[in-house]
PDB file of C-alpha atoms and ligand atoms in Angstrom:
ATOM      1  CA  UNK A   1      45.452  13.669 -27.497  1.00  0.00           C
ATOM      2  CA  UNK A   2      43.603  12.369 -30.283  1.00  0.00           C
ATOM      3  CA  UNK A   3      40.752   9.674 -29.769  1.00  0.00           C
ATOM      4  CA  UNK A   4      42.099   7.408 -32.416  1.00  0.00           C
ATOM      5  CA  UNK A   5      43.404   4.586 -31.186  1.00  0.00           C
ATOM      6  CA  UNK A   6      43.571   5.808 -27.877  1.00  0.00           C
ATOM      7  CA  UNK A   7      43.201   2.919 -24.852  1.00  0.00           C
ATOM      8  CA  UNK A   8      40.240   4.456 -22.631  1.00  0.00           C
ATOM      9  CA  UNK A   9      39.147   2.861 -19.800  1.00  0.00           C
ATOM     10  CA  UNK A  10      35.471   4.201 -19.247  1.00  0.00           C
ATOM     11  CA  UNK A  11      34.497   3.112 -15.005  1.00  0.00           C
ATOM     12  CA  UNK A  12      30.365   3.088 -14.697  1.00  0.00           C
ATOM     13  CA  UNK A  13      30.401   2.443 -18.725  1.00  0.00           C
ATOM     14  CA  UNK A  14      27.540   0.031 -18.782  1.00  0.00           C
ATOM     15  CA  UNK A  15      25.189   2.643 -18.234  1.00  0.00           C
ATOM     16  CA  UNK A  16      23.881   6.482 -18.918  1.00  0.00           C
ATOM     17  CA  UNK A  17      27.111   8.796 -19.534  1.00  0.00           C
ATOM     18  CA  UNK A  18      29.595   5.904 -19.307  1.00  0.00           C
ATOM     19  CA  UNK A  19      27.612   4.118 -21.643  1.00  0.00           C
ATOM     20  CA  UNK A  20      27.543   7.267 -23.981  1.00  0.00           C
ATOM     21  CA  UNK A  21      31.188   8.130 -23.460  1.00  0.00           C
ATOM     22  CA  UNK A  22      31.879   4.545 -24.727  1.00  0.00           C
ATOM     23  CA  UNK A  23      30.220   5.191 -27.458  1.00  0.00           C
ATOM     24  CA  UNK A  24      31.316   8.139 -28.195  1.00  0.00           C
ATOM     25  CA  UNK A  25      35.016   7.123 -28.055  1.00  0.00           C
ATOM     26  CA  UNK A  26      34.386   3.694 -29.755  1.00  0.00           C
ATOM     27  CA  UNK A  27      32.548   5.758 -32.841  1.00  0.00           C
ATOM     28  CA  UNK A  28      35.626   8.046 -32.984  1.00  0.00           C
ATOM     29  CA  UNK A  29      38.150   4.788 -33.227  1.00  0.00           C
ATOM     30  CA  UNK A  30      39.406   4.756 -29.407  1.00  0.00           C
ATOM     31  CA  UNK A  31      39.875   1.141 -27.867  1.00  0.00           C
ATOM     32  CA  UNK A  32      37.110   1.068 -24.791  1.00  0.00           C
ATOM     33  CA  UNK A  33      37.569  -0.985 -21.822  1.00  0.00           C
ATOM     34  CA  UNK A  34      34.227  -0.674 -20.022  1.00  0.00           C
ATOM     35  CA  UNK A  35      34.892  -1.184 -16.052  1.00  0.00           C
ATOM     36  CA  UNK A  36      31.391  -1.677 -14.345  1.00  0.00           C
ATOM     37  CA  UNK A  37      30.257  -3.995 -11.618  1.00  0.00           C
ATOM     38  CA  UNK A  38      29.908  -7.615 -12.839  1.00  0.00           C
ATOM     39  CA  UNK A  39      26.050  -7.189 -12.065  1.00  0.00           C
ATOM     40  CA  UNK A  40      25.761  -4.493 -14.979  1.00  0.00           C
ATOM     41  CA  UNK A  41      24.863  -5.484 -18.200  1.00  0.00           C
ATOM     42  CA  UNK A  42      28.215  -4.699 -19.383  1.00  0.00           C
ATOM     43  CA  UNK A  43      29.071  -7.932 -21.443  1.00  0.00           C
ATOM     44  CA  UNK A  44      26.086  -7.177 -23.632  1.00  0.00           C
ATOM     45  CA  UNK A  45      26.663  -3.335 -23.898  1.00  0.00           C
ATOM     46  CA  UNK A  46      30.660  -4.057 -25.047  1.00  0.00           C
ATOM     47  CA  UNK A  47      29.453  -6.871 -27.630  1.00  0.00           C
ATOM     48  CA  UNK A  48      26.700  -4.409 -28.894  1.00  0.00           C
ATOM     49  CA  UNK A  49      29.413  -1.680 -29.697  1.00  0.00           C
ATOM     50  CA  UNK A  50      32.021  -3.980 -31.486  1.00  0.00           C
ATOM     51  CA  UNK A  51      35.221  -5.465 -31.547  1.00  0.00           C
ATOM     52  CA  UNK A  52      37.335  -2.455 -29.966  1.00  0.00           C
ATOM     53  CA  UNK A  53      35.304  -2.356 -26.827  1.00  0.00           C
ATOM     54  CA  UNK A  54      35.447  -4.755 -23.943  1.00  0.00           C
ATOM     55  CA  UNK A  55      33.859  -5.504 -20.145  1.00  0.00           C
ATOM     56  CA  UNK A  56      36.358  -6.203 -17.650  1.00  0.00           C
ATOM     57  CA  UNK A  57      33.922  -6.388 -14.374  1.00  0.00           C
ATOM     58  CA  UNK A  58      35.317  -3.995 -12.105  1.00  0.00           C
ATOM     59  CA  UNK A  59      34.349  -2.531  -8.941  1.00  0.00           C
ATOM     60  CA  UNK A  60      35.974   0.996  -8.899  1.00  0.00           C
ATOM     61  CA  UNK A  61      36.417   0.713  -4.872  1.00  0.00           C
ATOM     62  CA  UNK A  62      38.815  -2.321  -5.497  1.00  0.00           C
ATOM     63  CA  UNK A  63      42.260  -2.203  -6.113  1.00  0.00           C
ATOM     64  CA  UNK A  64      42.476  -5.621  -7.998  1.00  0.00           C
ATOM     65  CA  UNK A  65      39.338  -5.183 -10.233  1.00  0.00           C
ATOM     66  CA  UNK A  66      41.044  -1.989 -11.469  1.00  0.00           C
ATOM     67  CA  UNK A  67      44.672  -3.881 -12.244  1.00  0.00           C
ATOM     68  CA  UNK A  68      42.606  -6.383 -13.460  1.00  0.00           C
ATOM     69  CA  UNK A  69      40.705  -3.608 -15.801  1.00  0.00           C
ATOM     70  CA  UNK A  70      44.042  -2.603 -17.107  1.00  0.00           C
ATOM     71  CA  UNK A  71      45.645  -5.633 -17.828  1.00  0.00           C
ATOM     72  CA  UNK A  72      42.607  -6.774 -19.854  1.00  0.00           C
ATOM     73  CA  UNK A  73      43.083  -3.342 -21.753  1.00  0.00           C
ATOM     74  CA  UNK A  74      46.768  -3.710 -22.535  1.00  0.00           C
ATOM     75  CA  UNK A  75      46.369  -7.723 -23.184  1.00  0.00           C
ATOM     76  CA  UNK A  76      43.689  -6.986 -25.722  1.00  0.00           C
ATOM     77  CA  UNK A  77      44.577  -3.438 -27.204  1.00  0.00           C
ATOM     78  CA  UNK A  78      48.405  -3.789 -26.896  1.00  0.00           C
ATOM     79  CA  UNK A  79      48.985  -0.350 -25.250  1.00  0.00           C
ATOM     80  CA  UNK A  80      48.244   0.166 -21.793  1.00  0.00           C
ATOM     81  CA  UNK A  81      45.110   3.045 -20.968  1.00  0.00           C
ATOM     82  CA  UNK A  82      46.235   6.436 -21.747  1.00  0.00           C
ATOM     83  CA  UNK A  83      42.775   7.891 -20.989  1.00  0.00           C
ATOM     84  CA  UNK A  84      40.425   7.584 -18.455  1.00  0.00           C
ATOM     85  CA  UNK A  85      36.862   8.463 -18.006  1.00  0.00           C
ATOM     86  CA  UNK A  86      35.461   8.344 -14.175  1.00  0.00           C
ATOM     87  CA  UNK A  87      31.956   7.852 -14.267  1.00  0.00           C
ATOM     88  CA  UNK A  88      30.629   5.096 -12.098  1.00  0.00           C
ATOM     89  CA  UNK A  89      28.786   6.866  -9.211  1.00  0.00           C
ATOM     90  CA  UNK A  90      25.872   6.387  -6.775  1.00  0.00           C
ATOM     91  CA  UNK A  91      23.740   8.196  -4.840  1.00  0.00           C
ATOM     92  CA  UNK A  92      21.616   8.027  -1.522  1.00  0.00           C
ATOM     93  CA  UNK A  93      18.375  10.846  -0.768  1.00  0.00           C
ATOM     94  CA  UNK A  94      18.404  10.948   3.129  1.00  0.00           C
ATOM     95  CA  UNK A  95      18.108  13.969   5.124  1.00  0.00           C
ATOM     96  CA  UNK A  96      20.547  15.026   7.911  1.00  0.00           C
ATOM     97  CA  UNK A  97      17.705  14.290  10.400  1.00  0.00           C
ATOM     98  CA  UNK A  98      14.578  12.874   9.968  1.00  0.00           C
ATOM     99  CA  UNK A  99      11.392  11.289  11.636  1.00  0.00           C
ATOM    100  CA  UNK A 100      13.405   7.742  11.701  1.00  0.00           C
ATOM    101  CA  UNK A 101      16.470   9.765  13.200  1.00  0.00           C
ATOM    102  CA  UNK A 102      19.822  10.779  12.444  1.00  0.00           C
ATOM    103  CA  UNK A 103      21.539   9.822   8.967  1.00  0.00           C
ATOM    104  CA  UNK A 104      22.140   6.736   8.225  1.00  0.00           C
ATOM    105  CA  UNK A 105      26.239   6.659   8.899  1.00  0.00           C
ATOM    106  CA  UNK A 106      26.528   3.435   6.752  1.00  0.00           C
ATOM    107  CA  UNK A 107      24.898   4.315   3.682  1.00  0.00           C
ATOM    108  CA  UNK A 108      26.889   8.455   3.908  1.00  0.00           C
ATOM    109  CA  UNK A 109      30.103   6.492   4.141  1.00  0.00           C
ATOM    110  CA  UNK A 110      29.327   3.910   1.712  1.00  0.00           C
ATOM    111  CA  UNK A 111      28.561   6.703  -0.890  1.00  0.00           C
ATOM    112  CA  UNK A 112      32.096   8.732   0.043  1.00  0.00           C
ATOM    113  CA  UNK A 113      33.961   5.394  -0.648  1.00  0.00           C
ATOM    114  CA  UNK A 114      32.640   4.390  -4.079  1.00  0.00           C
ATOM    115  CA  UNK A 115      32.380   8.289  -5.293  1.00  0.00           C
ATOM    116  CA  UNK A 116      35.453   9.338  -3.678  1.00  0.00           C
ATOM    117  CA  UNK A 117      37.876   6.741  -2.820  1.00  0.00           C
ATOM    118  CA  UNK A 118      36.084   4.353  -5.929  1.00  0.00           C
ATOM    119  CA  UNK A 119      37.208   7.798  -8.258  1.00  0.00           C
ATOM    120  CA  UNK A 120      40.917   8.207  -6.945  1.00  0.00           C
ATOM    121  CA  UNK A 121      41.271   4.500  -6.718  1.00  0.00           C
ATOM    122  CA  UNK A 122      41.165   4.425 -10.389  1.00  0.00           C
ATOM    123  CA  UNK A 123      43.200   7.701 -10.853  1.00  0.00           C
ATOM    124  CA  UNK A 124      46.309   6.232  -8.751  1.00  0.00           C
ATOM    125  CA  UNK A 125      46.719   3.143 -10.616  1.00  0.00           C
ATOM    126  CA  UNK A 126      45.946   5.012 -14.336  1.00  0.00           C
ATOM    127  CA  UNK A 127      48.583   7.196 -13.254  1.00  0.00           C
ATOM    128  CA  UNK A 128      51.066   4.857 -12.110  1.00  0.00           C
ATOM    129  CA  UNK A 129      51.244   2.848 -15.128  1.00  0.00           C
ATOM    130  CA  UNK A 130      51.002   5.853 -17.073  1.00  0.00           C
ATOM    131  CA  UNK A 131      54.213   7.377 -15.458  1.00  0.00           C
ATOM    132  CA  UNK A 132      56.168   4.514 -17.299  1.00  0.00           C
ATOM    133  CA  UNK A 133      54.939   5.048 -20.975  1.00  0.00           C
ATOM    134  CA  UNK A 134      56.922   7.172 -23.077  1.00  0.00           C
ATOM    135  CA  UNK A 135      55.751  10.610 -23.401  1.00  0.00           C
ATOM    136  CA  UNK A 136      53.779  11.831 -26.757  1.00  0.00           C
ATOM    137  CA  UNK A 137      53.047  15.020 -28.335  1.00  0.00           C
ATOM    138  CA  UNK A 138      53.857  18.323 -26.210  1.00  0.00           C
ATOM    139  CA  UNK A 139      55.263  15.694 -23.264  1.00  0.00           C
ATOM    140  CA  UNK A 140      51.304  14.096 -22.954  1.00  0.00           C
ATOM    141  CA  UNK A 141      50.819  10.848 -21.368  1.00  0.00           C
ATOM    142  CA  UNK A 142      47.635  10.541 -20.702  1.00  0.00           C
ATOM    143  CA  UNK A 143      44.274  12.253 -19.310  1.00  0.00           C
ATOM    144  CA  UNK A 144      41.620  11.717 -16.859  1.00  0.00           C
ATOM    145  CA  UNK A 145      38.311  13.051 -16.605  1.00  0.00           C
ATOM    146  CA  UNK A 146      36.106  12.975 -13.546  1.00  0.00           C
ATOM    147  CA  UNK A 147      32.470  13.273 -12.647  1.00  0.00           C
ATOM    148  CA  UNK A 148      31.301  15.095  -9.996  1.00  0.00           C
ATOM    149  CA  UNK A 149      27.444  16.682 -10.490  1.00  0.00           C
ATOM    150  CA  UNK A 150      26.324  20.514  -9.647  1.00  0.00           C
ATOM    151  CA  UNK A 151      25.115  19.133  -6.171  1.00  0.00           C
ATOM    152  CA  UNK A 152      28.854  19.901  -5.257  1.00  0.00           C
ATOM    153  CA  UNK A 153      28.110  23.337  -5.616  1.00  0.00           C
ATOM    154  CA  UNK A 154      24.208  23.401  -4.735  1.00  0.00           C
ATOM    155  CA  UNK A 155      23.391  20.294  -3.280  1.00  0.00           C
ATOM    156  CA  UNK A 156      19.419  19.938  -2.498  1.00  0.00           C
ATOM    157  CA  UNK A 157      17.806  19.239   0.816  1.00  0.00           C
ATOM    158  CA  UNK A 158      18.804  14.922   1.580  1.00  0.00           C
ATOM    159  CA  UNK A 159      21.985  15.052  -0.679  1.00  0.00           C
ATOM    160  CA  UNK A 160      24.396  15.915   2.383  1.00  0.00           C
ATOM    161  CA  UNK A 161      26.099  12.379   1.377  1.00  0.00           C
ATOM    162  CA  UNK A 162      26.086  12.816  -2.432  1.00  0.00           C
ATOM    163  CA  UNK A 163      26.950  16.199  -2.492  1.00  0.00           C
ATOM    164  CA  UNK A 164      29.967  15.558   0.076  1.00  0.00           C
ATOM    165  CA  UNK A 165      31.575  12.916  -2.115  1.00  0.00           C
ATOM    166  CA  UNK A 166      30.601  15.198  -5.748  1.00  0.00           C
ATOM    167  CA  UNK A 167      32.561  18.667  -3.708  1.00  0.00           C
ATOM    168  CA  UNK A 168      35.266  16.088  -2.705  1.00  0.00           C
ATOM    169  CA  UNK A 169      35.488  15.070  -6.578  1.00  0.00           C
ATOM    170  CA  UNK A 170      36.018  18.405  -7.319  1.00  0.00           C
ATOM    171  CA  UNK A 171      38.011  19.812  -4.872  1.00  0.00           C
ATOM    172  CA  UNK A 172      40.982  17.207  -5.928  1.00  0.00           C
ATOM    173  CA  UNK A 173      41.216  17.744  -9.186  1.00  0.00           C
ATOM    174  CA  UNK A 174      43.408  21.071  -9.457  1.00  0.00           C
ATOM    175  CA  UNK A 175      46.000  19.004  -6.231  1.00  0.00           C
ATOM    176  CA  UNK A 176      45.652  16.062  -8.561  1.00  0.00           C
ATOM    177  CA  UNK A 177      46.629  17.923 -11.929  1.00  0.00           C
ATOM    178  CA  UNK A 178      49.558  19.417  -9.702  1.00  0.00           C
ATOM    179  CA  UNK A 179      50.759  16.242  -8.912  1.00  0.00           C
ATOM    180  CA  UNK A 180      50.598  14.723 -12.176  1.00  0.00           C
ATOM    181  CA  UNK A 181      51.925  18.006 -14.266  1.00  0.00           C
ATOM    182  CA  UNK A 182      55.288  16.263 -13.621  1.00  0.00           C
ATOM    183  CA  UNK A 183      54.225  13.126 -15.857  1.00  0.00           C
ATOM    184  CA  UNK A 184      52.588  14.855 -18.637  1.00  0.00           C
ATOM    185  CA  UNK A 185      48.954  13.904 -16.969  1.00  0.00           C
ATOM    186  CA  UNK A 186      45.946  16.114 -17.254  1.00  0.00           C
ATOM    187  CA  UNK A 187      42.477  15.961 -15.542  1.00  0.00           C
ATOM    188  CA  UNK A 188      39.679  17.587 -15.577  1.00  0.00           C
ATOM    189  CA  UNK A 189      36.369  17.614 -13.873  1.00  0.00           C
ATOM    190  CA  UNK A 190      32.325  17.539 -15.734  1.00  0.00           C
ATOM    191  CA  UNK A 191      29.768  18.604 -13.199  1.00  0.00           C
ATOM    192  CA  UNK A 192      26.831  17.639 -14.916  1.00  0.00           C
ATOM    193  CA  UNK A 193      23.121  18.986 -14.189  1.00  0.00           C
ATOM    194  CA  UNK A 194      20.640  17.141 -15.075  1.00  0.00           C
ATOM    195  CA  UNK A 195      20.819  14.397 -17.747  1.00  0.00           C
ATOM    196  CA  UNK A 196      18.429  12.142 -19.360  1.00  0.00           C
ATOM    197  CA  UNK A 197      20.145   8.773 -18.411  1.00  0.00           C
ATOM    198  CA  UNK A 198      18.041   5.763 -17.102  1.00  0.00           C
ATOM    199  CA  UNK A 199      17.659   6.995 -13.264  1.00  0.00           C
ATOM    200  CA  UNK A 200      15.956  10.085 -14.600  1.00  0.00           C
ATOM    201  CA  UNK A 201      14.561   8.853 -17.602  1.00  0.00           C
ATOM    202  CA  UNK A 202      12.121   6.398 -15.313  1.00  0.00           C
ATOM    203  CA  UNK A 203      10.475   9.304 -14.101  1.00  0.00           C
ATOM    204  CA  UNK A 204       6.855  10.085 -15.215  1.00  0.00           C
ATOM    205  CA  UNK A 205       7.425  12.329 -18.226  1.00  0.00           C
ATOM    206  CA  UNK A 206       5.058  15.000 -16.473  1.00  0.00           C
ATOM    207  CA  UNK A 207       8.051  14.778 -13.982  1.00  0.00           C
ATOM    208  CA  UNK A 208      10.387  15.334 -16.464  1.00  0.00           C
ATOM    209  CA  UNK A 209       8.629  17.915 -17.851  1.00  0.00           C
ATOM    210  CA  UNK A 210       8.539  19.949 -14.197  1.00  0.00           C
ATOM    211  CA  UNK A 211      12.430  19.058 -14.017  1.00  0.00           C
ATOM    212  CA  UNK A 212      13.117  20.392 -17.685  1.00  0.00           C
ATOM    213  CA  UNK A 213      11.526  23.664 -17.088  1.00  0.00           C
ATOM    214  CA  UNK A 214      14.172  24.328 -13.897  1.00  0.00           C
ATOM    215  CA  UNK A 215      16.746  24.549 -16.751  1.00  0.00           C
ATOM    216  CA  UNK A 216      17.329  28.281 -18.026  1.00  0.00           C
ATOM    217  CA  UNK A 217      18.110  27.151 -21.319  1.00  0.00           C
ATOM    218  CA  UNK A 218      17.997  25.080 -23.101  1.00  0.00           C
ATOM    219  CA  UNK A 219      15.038  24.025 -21.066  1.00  0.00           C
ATOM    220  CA  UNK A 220      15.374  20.312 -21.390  1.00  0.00           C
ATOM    221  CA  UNK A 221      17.283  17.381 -19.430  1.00  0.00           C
ATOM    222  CA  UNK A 222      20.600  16.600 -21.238  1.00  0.00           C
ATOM    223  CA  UNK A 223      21.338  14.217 -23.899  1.00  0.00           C
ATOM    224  CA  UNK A 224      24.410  11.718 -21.969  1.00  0.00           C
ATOM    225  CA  UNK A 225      26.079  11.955 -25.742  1.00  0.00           C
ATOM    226  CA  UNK A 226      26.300  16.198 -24.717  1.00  0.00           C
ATOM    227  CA  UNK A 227      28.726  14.700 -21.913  1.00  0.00           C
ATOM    228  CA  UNK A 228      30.638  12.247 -23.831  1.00  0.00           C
ATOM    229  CA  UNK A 229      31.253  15.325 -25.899  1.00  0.00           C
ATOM    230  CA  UNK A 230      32.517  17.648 -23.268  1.00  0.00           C
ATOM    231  CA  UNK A 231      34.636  14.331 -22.432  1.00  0.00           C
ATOM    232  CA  UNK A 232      36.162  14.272 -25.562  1.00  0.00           C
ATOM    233  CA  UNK A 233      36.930  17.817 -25.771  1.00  0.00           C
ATOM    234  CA  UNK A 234      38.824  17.574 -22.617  1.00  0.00           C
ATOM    235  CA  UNK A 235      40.977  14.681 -24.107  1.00  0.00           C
ATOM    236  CA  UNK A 236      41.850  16.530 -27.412  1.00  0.00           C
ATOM    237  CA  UNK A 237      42.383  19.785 -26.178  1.00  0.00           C
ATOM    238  CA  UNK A 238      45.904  20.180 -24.912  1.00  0.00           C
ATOM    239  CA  UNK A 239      45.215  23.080 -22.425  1.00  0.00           C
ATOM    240  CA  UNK A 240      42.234  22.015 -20.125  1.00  0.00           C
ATOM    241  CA  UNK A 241      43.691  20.458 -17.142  1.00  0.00           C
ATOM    242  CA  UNK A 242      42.996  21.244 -13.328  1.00  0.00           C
ATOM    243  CA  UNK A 243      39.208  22.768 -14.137  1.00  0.00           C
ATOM    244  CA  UNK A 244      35.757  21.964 -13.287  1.00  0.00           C
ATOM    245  CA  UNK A 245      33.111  21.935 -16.028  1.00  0.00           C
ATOM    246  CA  UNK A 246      30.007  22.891 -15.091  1.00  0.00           C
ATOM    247  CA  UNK A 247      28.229  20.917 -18.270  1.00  0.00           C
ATOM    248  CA  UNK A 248      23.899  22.530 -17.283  1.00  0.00           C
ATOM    249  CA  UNK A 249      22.332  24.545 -19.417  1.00  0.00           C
ATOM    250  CA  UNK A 250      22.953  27.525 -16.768  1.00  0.00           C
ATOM    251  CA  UNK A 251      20.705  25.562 -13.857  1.00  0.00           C
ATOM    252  CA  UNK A 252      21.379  26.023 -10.535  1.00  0.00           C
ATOM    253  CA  UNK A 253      19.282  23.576  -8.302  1.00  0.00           C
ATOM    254  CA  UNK A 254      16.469  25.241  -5.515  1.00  0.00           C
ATOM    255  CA  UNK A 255      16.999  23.392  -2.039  1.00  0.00           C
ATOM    256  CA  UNK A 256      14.354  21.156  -2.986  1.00  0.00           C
TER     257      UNK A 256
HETATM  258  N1  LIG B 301      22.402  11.604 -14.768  1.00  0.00           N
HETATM  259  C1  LIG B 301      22.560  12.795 -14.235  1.00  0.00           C
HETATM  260  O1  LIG B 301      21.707  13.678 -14.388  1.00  0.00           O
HETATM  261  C2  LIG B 301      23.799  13.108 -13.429  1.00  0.00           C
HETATM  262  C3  LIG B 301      23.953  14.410 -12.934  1.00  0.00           C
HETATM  263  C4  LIG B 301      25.084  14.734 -12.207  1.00  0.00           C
HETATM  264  C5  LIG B 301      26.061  13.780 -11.983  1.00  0.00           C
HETATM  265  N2  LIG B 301      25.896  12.515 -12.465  1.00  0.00           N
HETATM  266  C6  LIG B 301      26.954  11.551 -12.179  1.00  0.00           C
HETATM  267  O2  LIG B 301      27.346  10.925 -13.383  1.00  0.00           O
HETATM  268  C7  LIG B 301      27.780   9.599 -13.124  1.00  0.00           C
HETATM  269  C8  LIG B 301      26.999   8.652 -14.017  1.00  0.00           C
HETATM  270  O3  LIG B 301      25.633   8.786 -13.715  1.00  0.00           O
HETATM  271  P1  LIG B 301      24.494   8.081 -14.580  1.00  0.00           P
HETATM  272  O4  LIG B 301      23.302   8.955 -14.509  1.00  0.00           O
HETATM  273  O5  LIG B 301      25.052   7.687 -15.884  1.00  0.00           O
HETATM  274  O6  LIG B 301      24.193   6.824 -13.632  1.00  0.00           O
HETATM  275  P2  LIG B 301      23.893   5.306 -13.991  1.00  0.00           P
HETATM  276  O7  LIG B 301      23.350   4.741 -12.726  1.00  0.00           O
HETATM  277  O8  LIG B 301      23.109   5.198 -15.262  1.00  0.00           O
HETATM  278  O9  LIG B 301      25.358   4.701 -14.252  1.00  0.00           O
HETATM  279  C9  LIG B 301      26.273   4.540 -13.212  1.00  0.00           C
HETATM  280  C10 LIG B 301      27.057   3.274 -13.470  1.00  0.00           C
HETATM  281  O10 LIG B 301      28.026   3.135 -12.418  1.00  0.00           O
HETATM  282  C11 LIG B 301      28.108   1.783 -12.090  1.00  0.00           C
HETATM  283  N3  LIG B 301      28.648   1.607 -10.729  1.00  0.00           N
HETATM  284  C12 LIG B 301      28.047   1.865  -9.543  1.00  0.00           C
HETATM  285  N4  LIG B 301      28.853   1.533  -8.530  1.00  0.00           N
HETATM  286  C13 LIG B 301      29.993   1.043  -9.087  1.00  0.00           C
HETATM  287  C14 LIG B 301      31.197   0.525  -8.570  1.00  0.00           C
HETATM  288  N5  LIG B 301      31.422   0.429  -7.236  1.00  0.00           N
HETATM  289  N6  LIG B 301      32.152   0.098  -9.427  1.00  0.00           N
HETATM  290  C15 LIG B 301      31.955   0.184 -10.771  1.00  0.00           C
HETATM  291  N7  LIG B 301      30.839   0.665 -11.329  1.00  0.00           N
HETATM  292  C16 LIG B 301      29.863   1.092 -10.490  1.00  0.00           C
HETATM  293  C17 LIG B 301      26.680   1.256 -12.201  1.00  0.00           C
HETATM  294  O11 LIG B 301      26.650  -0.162 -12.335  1.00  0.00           O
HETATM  295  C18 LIG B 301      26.192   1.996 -13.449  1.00  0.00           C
HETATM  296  O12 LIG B 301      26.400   1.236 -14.625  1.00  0.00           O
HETATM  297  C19 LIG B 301      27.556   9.366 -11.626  1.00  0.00           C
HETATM  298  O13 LIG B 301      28.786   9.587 -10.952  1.00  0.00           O
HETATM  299  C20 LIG B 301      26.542  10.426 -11.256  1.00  0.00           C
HETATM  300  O14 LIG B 301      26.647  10.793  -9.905  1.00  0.00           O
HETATM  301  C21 LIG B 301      24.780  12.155 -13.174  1.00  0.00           C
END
């Protein structure tokens, strides 16, 4: 699927990969619907990029935000989404046990819904309304691409939570591509290392530095636009579906 005037809806767009990823896509001539919480600076990020991108405040864990996210796309673009990009994501650092006791249950099961169930939420209804479009080139619909992080794989000491909901994120994407092979749907999965957005950009560049050296090579934090290119590499090439990308210069993270 080409980026050209492709409808993409881009969930956590207002900031670090989404932001790039809208970007990206907007530079390359795709329609962008940016779905981020209505706190995010979203409004000023879509009038910053131009007239084919727009905020529709979303929050990926609700059902009607995400209609709402798609109707605003097909009222304004005049197709509905035929690509989506998952990125909106949080994270907690709490260890399984600590000195103030077990886990906080709320906060593990608040990160599982809006990684996991905030990620398929968006995935069920893209799908749905894709499953009544007409079919394009080679039978293609549409394509979705998730975001899960290389903690699914090697999670660190206090992400039980974050790495739970990232393996989740990745373990559904081959069953998902399965059950959307039928509609001419593909989806594919970036595990991202460690990338220069604003959480880690904060950090005290000697930080940085420390973190930049754990990457074999190159030995530097990733640029979010080395994402949004992976992202639209998955949506123009016709034969990536079911996989997980791990997008990380080769790092694999110590336990701490
Ligand atoms: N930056 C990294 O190094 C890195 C590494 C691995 C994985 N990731 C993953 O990539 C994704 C993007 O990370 P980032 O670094 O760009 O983070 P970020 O905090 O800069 O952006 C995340 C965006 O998601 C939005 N969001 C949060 N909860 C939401 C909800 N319920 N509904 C809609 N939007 C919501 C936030 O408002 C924010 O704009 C996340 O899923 C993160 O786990 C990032």
């Amino acid at each position: 699927m080409q980026l050209q005037n492709a409808i993409v809806l881009v969930t956590g767009g207002a900031s670090g990969l989404g932001r790039a990823t809208a970007t990206r896509f907007a530079k390359a001539g795709a329609h962008v619907v940016i779905a981020d919480l209505a706190s995010s600076p979203g409004v000023a990020v879509a009038a910053e990029l131009g007239k084919n991108v727009i905020f529709s405040p979303t929050d990926v864990t609700s059902e009607a935000d995400v209609l709402a996210a798609l109707a605003a796309a097909e009222a304004n673009f005049g197709k509905p989404v035929n690509v989506a990009i998952n990125c909106a994501g949080i994270a907690v650092a709490q260890r399984t046990i600590s000195k103030k006791g077990p886990h906080d249950l709320a906060a593990f099961q608040r990160v599982l819904n809006v990684n996991v169930a905030g990620t398929f939420n968006v995935i069920r209804l893209v799908a749905a309304r894709l499953s009544e479009t007409e079919a394009g080139v080679d039978g293609e619909r549409g394509v979705i691409v998730d975001t899960a992080s290389v903690a699914a794989f090697d999670g660190q000491i206090g992400q039980a939570a974050y790495a739970a909901s990232k393996g989740a994120i990745a373990a559904m994407t081959l069953p998902i591509a399965r059950d959307l092979s039928g509609f001419g749907i593909r989806i594919c999965t970036i595990a991202p290392g460690l990338f220069k957005t604003p959480m880690l950009a904060g950090l005290p560049e000697q930080v940085q530095n420390e973190l930049s050296k754990t990457v074999p090579f190159p030995a530097r934090l990733g640029d979010p636009d080395e994402y949004a290119f992976l992202a639209q590499h998955i949506v123009e090439n016709p034969m990536l579906n079911g996989e997980v990308i791990r997008l990380d210069g080769a790092l694999r993270m110590a336990p701490k």
